[in-house]
Coordinates of N, CA and C in Angstrom, one line a residue:
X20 N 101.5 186.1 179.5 CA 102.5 185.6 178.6 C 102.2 185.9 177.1
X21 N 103.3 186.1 176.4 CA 103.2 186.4 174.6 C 102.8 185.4 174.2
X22 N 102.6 185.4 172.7 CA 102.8 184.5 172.0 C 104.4 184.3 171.7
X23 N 104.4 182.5 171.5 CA 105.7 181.8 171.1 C 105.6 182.4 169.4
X24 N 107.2 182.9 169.4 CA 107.1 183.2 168.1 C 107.1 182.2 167.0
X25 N 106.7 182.2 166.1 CA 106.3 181.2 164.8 C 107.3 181.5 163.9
X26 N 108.5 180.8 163.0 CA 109.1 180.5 162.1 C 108.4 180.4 160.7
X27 N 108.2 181.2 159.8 CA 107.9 181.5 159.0 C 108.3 180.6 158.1
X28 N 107.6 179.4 157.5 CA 108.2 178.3 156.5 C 108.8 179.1 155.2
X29 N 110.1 178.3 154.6 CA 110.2 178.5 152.9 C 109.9 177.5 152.3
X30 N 108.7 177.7 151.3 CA 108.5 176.5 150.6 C 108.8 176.8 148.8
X31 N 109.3 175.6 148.4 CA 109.0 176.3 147.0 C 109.5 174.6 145.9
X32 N 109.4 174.9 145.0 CA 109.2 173.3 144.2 C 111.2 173.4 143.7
X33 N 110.9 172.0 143.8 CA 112.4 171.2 143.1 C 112.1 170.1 142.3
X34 N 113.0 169.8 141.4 CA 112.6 168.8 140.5 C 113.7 167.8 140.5
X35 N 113.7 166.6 140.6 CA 114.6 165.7 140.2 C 114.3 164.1 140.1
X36 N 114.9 163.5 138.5 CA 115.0 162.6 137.9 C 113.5 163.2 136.8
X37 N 112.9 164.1 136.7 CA 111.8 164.5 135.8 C 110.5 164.4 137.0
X38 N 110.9 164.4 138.4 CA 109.4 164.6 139.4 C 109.9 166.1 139.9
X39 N 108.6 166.3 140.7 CA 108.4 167.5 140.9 C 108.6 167.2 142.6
X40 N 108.8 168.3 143.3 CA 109.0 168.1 144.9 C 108.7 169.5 145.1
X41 N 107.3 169.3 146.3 CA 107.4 170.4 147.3 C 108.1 170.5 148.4
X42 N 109.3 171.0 148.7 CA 109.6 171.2 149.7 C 109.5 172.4 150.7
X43 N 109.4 172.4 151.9 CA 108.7 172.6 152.9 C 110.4 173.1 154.1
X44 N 111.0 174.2 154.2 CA 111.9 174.4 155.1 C 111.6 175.9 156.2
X45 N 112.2 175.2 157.1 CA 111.8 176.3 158.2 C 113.2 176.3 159.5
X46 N 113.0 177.1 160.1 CA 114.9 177.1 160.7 C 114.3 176.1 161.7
X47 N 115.0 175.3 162.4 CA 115.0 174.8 163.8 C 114.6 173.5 163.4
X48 N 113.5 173.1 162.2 CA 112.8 172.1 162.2 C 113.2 171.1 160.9
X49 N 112.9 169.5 160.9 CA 113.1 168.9 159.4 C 112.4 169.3 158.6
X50 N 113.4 169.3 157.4 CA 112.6 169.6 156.1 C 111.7 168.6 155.8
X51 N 110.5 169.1 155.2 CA 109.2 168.0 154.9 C 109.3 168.1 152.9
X52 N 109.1 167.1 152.7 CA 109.6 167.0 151.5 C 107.8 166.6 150.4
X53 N 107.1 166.9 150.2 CA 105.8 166.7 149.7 C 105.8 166.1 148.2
X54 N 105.1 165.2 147.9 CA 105.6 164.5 146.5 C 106.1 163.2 146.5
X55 N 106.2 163.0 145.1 CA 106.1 163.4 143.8 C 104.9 163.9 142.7
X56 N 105.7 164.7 142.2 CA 103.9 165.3 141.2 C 104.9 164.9 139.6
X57 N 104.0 164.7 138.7 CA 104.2 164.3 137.3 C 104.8 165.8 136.9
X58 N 103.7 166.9 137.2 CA 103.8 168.1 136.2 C 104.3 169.0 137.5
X59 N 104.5 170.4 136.7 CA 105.4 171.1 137.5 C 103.9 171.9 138.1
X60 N 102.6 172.0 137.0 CA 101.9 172.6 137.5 C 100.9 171.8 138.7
X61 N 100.9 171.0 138.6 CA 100.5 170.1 139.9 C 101.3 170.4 141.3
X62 N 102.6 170.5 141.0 CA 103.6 170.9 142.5 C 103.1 172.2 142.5
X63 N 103.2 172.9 141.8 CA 102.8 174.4 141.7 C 101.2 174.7 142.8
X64 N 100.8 173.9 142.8 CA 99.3 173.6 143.0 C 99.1 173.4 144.7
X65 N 100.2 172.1 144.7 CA 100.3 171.9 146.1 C 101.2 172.7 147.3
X66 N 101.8 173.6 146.4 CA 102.7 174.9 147.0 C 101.9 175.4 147.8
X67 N 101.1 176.1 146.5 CA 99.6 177.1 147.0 C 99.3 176.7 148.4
X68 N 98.6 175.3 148.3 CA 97.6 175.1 149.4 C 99.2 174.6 150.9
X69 N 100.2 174.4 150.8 CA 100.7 174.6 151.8 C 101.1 175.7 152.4
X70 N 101.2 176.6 151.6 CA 101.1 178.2 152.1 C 99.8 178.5 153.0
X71 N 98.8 178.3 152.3 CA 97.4 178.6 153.0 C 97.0 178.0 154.4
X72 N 97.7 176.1 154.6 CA 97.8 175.4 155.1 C 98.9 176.3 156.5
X73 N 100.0 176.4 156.3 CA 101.0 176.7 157.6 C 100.6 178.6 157.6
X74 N 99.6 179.4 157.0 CA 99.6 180.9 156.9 C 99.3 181.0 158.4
X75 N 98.5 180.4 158.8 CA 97.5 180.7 160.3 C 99.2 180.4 161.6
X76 N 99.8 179.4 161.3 CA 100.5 178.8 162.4 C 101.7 180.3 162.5
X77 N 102.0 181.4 161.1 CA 103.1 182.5 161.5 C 102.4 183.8 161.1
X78 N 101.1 183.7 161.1 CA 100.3 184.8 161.3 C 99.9 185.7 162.3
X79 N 99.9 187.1 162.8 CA 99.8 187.4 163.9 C 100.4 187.2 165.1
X80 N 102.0 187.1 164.6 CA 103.2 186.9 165.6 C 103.3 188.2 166.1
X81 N 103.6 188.0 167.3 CA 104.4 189.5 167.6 C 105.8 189.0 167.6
X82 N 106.5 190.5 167.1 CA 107.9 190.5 167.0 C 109.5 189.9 168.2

């Protein structure tokens, strides 16, 4: 058997009322919404480490 293919997340920061939001989108699945952060460089921060965090689960897919 293959591997099940993996959905490659989009994450990227939003801001509203003056907070910061990581959001977390991927097709098929709910969006996960991470936050609030005060500063933009804080969400900026927590971006990073959810990239690093979901890299392993769409790494080494076959097509």
């Amino acid at each position: 058997m293959g591997k099940k293919k993996a959905i490659k997340p989009l994450i990227h920061v939003t801001v509203s009322l003056g907070l910061f939001y990581v959001v977390v989108e991927a097709e098929g699945l709910e969006n996960e919404i991470i936050g609030p952060f005060k500063s933009l460089d804080d969400a900026e921060i927590e971006k990073i480490n959810q990239r690093k965090l979901r890299k392993n689960k769409w790494q080494n897919v076959e097509p």
